[in-house]
Coordinates of C-alpha atoms in Angstrom, one line a residue:
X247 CA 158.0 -6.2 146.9
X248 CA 160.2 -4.4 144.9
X249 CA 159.3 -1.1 143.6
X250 CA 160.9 1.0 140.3
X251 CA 159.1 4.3 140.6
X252 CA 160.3 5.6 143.9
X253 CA 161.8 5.0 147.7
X254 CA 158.1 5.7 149.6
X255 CA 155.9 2.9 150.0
X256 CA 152.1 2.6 149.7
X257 CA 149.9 0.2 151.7
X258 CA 149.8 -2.2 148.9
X259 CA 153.3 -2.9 148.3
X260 CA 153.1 -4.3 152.1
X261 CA 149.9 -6.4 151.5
X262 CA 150.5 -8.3 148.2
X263 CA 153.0 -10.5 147.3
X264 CA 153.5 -10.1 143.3
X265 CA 155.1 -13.3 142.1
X266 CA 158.4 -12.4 140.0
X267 CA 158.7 -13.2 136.5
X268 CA 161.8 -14.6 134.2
X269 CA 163.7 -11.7 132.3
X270 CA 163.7 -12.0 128.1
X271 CA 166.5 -13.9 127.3
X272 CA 165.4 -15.0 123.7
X273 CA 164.0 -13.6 120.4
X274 CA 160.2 -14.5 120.3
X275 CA 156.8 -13.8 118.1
X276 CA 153.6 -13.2 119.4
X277 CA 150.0 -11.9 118.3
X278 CA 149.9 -8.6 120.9
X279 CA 153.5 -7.7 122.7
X280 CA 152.1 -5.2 125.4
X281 CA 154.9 -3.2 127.1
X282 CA 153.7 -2.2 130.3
X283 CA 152.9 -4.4 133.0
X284 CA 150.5 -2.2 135.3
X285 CA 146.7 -2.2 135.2
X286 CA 145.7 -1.5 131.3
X287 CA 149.1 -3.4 130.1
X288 CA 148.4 -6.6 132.2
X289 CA 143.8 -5.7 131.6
X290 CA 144.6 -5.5 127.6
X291 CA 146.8 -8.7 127.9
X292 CA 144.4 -10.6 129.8
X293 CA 141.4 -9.9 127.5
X294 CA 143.5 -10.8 124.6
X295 CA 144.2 -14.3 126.0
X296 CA 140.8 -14.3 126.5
X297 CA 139.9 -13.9 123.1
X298 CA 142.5 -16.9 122.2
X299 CA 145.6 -14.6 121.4
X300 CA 149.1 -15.2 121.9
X301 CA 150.7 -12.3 124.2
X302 CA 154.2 -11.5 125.4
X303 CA 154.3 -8.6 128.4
X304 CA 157.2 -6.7 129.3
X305 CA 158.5 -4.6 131.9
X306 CA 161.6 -3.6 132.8
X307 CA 160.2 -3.6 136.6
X308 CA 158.0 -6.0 138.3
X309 CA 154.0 -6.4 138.0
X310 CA 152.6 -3.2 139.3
X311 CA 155.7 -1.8 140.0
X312 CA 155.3 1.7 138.6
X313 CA 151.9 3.9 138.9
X314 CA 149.5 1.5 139.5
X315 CA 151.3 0.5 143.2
X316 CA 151.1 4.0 144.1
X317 CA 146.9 4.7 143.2
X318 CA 144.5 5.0 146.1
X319 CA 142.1 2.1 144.2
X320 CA 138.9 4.2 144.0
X321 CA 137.0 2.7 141.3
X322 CA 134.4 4.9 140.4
X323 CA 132.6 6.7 137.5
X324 CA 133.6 10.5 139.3
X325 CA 136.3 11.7 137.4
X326 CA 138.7 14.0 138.5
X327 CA 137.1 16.7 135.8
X328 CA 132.9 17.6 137.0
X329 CA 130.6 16.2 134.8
X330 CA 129.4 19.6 133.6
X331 CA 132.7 20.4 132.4
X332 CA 133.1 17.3 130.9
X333 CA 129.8 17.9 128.8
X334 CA 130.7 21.2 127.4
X335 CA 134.1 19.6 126.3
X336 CA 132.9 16.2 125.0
X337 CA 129.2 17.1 124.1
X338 CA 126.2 15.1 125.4
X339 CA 126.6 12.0 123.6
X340 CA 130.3 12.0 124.8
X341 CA 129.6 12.4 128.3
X342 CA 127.0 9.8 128.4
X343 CA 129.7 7.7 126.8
X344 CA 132.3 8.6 129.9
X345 CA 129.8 7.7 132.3
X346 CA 129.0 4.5 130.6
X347 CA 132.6 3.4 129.9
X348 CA 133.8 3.8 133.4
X349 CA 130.8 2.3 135.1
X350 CA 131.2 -0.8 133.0
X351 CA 135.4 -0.8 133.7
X352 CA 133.9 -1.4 137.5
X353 CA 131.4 -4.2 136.3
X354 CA 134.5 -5.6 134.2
X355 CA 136.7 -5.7 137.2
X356 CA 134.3 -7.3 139.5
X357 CA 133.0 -9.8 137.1
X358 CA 136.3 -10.7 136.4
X359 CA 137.7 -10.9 140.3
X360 CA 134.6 -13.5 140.2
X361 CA 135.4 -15.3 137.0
X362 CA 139.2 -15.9 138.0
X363 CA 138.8 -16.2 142.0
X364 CA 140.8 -13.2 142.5
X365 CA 140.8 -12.5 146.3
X366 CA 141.7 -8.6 146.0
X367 CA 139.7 -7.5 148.4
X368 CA 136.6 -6.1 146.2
X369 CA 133.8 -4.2 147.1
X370 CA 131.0 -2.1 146.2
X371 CA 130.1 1.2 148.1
X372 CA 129.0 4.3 147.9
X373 CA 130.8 7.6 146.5
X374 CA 130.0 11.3 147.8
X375 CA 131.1 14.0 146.0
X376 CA 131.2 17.4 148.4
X377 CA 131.7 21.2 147.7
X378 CA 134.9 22.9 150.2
X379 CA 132.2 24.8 152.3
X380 CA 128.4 24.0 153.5
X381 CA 127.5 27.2 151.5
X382 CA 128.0 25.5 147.4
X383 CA 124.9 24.2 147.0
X384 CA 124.4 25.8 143.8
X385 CA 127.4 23.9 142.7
X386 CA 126.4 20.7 143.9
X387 CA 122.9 20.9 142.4
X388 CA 124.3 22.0 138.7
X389 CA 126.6 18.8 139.2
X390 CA 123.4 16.7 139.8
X391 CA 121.9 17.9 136.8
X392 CA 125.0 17.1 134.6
X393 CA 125.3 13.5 135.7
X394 CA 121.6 12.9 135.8
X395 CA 122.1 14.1 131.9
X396 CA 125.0 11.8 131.2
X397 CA 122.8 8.8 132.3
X398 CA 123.7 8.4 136.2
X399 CA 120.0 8.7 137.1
X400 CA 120.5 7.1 140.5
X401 CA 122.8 9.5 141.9
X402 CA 121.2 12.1 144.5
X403 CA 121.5 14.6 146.6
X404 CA 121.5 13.9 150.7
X405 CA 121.7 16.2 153.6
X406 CA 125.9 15.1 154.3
X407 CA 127.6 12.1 153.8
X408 CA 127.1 9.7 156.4
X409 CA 130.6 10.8 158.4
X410 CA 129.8 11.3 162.3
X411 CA 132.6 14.1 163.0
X412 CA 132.6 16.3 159.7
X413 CA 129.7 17.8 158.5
X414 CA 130.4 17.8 154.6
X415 CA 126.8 19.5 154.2
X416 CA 124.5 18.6 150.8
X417 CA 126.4 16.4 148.3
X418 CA 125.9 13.7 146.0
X419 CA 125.8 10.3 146.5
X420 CA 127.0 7.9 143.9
X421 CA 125.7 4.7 144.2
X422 CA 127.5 1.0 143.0
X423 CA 131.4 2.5 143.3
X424 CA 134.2 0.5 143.8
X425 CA 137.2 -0.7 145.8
X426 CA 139.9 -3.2 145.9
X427 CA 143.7 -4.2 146.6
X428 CA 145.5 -3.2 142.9
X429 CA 148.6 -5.1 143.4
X430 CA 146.4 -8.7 144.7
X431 CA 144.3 -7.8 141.5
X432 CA 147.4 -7.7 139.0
X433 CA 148.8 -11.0 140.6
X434 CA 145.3 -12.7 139.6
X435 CA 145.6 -11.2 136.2
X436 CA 149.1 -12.5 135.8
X437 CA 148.1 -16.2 136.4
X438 CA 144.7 -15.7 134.3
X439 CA 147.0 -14.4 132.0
X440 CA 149.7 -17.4 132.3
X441 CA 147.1 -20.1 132.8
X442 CA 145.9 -19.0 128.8
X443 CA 149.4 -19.1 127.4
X444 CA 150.4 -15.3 127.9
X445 CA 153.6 -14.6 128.7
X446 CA 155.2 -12.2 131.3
X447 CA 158.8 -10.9 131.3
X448 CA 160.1 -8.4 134.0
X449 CA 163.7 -6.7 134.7
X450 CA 163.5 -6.5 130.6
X451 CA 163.8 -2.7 129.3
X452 CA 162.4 -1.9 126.3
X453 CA 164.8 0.4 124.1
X454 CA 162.6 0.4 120.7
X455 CA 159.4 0.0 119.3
X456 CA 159.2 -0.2 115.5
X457 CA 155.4 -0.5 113.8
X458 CA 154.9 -2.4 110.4
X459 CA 154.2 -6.2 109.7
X460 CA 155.7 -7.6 112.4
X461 CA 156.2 -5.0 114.6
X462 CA 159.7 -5.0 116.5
X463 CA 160.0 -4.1 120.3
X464 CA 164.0 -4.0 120.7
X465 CA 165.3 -4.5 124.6
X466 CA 168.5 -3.3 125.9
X467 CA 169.9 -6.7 125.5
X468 CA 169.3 -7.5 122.5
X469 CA 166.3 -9.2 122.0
X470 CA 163.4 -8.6 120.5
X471 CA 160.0 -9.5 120.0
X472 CA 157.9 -9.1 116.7
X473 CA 154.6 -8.9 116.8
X474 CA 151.3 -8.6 114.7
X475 CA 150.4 -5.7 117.4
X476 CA 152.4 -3.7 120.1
X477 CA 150.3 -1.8 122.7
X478 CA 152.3 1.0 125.0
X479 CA 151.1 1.1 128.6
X480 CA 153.7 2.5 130.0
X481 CA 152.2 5.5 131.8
X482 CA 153.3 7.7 129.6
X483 CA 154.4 6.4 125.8
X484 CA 157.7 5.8 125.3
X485 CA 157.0 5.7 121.7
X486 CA 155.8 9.2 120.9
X487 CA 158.4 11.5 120.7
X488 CA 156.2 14.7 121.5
X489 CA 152.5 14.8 120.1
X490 CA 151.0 13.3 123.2
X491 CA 153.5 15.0 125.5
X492 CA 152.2 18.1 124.4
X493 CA 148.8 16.9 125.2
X494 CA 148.4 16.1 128.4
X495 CA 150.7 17.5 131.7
X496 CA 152.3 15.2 134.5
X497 CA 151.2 15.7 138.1
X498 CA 153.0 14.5 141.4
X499 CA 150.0 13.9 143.9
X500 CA 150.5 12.9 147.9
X501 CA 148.8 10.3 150.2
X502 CA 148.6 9.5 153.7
X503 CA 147.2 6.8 155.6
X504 CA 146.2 7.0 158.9
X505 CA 144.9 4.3 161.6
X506 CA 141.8 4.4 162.5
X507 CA 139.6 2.1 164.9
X508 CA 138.4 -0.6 163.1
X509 CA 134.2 0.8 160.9
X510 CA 134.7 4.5 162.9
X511 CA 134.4 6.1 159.6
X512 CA 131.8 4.8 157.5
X513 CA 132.8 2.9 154.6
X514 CA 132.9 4.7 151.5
X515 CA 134.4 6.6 148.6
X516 CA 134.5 10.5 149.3
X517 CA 135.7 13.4 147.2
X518 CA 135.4 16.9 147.7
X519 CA 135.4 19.6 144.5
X520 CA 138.3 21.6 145.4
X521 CA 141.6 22.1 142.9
X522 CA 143.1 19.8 143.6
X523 CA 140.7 17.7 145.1
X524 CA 140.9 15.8 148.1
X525 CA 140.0 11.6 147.8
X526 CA 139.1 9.3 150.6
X527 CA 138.9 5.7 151.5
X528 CA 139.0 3.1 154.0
X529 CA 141.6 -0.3 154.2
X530 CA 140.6 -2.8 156.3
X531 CA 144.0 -4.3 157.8
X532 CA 143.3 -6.2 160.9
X533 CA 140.0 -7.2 163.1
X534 CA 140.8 -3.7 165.0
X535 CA 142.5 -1.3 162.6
X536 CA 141.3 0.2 159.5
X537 CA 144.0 2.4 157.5
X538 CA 142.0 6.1 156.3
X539 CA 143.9 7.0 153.1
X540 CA 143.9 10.7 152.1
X541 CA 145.5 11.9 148.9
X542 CA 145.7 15.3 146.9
X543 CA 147.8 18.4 147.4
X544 CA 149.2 17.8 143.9
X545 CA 152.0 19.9 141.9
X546 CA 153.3 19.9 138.6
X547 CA 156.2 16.9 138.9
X548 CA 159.6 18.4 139.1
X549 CA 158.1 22.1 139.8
X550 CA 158.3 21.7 143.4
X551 CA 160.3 19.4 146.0
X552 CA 158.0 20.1 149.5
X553 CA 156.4 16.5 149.9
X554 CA 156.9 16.8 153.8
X555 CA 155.1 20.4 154.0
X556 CA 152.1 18.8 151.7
X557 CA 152.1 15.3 153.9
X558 CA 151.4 17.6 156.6
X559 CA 148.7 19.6 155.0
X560 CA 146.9 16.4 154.1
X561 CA 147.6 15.2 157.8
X562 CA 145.9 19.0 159.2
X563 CA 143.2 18.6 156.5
X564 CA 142.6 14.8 157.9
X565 CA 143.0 15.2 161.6
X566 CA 140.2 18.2 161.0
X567 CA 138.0 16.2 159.6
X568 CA 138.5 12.6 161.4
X569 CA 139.5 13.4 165.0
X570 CA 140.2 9.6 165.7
X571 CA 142.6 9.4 163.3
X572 CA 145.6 8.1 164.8
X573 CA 149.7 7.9 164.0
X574 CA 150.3 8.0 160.1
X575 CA 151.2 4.6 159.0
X576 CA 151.7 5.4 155.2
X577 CA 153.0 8.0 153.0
X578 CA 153.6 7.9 149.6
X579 CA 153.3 10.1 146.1
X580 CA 152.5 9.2 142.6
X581 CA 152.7 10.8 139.3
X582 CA 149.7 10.9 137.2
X583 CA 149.0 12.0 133.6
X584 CA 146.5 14.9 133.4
X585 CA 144.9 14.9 129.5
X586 CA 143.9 18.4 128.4
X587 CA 139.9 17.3 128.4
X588 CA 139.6 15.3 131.5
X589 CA 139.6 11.5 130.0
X590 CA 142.1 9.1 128.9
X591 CA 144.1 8.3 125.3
X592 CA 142.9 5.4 123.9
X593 CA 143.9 4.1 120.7
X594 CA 146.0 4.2 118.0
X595 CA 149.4 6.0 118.1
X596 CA 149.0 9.5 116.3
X597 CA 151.4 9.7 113.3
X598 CA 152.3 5.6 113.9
X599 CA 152.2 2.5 111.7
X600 CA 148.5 1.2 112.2
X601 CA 149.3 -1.8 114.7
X602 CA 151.1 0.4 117.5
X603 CA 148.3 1.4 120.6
X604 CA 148.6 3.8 123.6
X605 CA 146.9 4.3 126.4
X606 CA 148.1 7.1 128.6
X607 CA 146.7 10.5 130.3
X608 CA 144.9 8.5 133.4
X609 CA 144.1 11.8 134.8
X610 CA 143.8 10.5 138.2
X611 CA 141.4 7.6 137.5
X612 CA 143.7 5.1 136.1
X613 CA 142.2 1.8 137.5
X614 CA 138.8 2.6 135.3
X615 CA 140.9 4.2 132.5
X616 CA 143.2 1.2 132.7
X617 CA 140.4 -1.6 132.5
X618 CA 138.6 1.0 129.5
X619 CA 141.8 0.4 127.7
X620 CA 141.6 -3.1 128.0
X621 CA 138.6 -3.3 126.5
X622 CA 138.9 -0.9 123.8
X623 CA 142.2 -1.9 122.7
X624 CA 141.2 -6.0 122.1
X625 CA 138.2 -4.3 120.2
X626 CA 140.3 -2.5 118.2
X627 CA 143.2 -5.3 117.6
X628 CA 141.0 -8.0 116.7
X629 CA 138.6 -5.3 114.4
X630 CA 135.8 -4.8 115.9
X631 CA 133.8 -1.6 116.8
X632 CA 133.5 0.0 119.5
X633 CA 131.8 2.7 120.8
X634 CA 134.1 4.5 123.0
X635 CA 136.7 3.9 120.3
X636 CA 135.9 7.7 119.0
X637 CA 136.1 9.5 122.4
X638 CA 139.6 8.5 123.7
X639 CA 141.0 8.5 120.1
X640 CA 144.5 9.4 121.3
X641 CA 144.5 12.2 117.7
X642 CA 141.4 13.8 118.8
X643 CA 141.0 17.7 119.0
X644 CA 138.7 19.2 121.6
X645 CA 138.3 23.3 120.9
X646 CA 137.3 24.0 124.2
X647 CA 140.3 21.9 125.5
X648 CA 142.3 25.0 124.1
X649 CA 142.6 26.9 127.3
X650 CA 144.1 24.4 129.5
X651 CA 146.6 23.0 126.2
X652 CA 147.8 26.7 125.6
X653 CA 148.6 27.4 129.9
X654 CA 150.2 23.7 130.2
X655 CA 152.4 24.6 127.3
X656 CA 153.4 27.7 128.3
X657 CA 154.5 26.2 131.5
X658 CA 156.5 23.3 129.7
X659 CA 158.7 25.9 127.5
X660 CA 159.5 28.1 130.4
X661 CA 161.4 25.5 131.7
X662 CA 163.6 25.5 129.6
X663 CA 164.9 28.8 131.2
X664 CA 166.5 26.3 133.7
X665 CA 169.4 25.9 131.5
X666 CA 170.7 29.6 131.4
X667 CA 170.5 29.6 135.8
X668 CA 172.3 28.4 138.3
X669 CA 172.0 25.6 139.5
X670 CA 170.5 24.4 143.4
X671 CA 174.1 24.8 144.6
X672 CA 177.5 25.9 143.5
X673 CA 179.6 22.9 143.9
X674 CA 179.3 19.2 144.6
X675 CA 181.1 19.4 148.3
X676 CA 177.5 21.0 148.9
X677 CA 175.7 18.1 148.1
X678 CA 175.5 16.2 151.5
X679 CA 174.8 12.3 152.2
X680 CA 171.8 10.8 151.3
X681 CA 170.7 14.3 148.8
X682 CA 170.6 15.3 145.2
X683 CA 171.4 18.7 143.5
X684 CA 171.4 20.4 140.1
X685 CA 175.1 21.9 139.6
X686 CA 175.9 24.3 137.0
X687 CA 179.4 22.8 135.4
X688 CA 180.1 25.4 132.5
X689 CA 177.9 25.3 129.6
X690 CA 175.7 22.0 131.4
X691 CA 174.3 20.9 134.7
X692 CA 175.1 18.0 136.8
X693 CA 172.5 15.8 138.2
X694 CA 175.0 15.1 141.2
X695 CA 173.5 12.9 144.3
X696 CA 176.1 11.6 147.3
X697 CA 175.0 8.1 148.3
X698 CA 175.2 7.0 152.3
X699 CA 178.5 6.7 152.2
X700 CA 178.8 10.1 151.2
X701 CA 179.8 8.1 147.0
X702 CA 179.5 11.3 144.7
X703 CA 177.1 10.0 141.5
X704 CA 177.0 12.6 138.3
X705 CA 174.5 12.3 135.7
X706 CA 174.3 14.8 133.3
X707 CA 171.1 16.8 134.1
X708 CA 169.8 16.8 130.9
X709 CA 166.5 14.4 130.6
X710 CA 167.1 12.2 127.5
X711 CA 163.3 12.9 126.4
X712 CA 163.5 16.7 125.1
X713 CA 166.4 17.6 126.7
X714 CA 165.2 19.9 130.0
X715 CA 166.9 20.2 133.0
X716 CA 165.9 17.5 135.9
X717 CA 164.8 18.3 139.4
X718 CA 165.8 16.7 142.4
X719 CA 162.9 15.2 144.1
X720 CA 164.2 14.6 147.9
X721 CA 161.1 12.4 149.3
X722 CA 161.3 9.9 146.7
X723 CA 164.8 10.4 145.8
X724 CA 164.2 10.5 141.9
X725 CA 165.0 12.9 139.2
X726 CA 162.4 14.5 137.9
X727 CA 161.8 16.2 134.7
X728 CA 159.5 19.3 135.2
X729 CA 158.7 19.2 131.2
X730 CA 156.8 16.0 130.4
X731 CA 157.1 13.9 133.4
X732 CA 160.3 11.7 132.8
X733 CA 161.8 10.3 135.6
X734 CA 164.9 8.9 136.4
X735 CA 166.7 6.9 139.6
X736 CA 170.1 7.9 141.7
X737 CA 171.5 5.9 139.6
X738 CA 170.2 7.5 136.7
X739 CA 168.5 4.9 135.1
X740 CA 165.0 5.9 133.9
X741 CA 162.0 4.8 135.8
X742 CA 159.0 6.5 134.0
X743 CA 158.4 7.3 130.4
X744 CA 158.5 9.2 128.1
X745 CA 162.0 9.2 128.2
X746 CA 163.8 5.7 127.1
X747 CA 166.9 6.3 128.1
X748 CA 169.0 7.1 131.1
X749 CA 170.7 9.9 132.3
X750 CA 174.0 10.3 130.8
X751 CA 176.9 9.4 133.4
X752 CA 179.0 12.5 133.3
X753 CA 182.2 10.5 133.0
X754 CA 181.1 9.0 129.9
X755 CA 180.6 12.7 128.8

């Protein structure tokens, strides 16, 4: 399938086949317009259906083609934050909240795989969370007491996880996790969603989103569709300007998968504690072959362009730990949204007319997050409570989030020094085929990449969002904005929010 948010590919893109959808080529009214067609644009719209409204989705990619083709699929109620941590930021009531939410997003997504007949490749399994060394068990045990306290009373400690060649010593095991095929699963959801009168429109960018009664979303050709609602699920929100920007921090993180004989590692969802973490699973993907997928190694996105040395520390870090791992089959990086206290942004857009919804800062678990949002948002549209409605208010304030929001800012407003250096190299006939540099040109910088056939293509560098200076990102051949996460094509067109726009061709300058 066809992919907007980079050149690598990830297992699913080869196992699913996401059925296209028409472009917007008229004006039209519905009850929710969702923008956003990945897994809490096309969750929200398919629980709005359920509930008998009329829904228009749109994307200026195809189904699933941004973030959500490029998770892992753990679906689990292990965040990417311990749940001690998460207690002393959210309180007690909160965390016991967190745990509930995203252990009912993985009862929603199975009973709904059930409901609509989705063959996506579900199961349940077991999750074990492990400390770097045999020695944490202090660690491990003040972990078990924090989810214990936020309601998980089922989760306990064993000797290792049940892994014949690595020896992960005492760690928790988390019982009734998750697993599926994210890309089969949106397909289902797009003819639930069709079947109930939704409609989907792809290759359909969205320019503007206006609140009031109706809402306008304006596309760059013209047409527009009003609505009584508009929810943003597009990663990152296009349509806040900075407030949640300065909230949460973007994050490229790295996968590989490996072949492996077909049940030689136990079936399972594994995670150890270190920063940044590493996460397992298993893909079946013939009667011999499983595929062992390995992510982490992440980096602040545009802040560092060395995807081949950290594919080869997850490969070391794998082949130490699973010896009959074979050849690498799959390697591919996403971007996620890290919130500054460890859960998503749910709700209402700060400083927004009433009737305009995010959902952003995934924070690593986006298929829960997604399907929380989903839920949440269809409370909150058709006016009902909720109790989760509070806790992933997109204008909360968490005091001891303070630390992590003051550091992440910091390192947004240095770069912004990139515009008084040089840039990556002093002239274009530098640049060779098949690359992207940053060139200084007087005052500005060029965003100059030569195509194959050695085509020159300038862009100013300047990212249309807040105006830093883009990085080249030579494994997936996108430029990347180091400040909030915007990221843009070769071609300059823009393939993840915030920013709306595309990079300015520089002989349009």
């Amino acid at each position: 399938m066809r992919n907007d948010s980079g050149k690598t590919i990830s297992i699913w893109m080869t196992t699913a086949e996401v059925p296209d959808q028409l472009v917007l080529t008229e004006n039209t009214h519905a009850d929710v317009c969702v923008v956003g067609a990945g897994i809490a644009g096309m969750s929200t719209a398919y629980m709005l259906t359920c509930q008998g409204k009329s829904v228009v989705v749109l994307d200026d990619g195809p189904i699933g083609g941004g973030q959500t083709a490029r998770t892992t699929a753990h679906l689990s109620n292990v965040l990417s934050y311990p749940y001690h941590e998460l207690e002393q930021m959210h309180g007690k009531e909160g965390v016991k909240l967190v745990a509930q939410s995203h252990t009912t997003a993985i009862n929603t997504i199975e009973a709904i795989a059930t409901q609509e007949n989705i063959n996506c490749d579900f199961e349940r399994l077991d999750g074990y969370l492990f400390p770097p060394d045999l020695k944490s068990i202090d660690e491990i045990q003040q972990e078990l007491e924090a989810v214990h306290q936020a309601g998980l009373t089922d989760v306990e400690m064993v000797k290792k996880a049940p892994l014949t060649d690595f020896d992960t010593g005492a760690c928790l095991r988390f019982p009734q996790q998750g697993q599926f095929d994210p890309l089969k699963y949106l397909s289902g959801l797009a003819e639930a969603i069709q079947r109930r009168g939704g409609r989907i429109y792809t290759g359909t960018h969205v320019e503007k989103i206006k609140g009031g009664l109706p809402a306008r979303v304006e596309t760059s050709s013209g047409k527009v569709v009003t609505a009584d609602a508009v929810v943003v699920a597009t990663n990152s929100p296009i349509s806040n300007l900075a407030t949640m920007h300065f909230k949460q921090a973007p994050y490229m993180t790295f996968v590989i998968g490996a072949k492996v004989p077909r049940d030689s590692v136990f079936k399972a969802l594994y995670w150890d504690t270190l920063d940044p973490y590493h996460y397992v699973r298993t893909q079946s993907i013939d009667e011999q072959y499983d595929v062992l997928i390995v992510g982490g190694e992440d980096h602040k996105t545009g802040q560092a362009d060395n995807a081949s040395s950290r594919y080869a520390k997850l490969e070391t870090w794998t082949r130490e730990r699973f010896p009959m791992a074979q050849e690498v089959l799959f390697r591919w990086s996403g971007q996620v949204m890290n919130s500054d206290d460890g859960i998503a942004y749910i709700g209402k857009n700060p400083f927004d007319e009433e009737n305009v919804y995010i959902v952003t800062g995934d924070t690593g678990i986006g298929m829960t997050h997604g399907t929380i949002a989903g839920i949440l948002l269809t409370d909150l549209i058709l006016g009902r409570k909720n109790t989760w409605a509070e806790l992933y208010d997109p204008s909360r304030a968490r005091i001891s989030g303070v630390g992590d929001f003051i550091s992440e800012n910091i390192n947004v407003a240095t770069q912004y020094l990139e515009w008084v250096t040089p840039g990556d190299v002093d002239s274009v006939e530098k640049v060779t085929p098949g690359t992207g540099a940053v060139v200084r040109r007087g005052l500005t910088k060029v965003a100059a990449y030569r195509d194959e056939n050695g085509t020159l293509h300038e862009h100013s560098a300047i990212c249309t969002h807040l105006n830093c200076i883009v990085a080249w990102n030579s494994s997936e051949k996108t430029w990347d904005c180091p400040c909030h996460g915007s990221r843009f094509n070769t071609q300059g067109q823009v393939i993840n929010g915030p920013a709306i726009n595309g990079l300015t061709p520089m002989e349009n300058k």
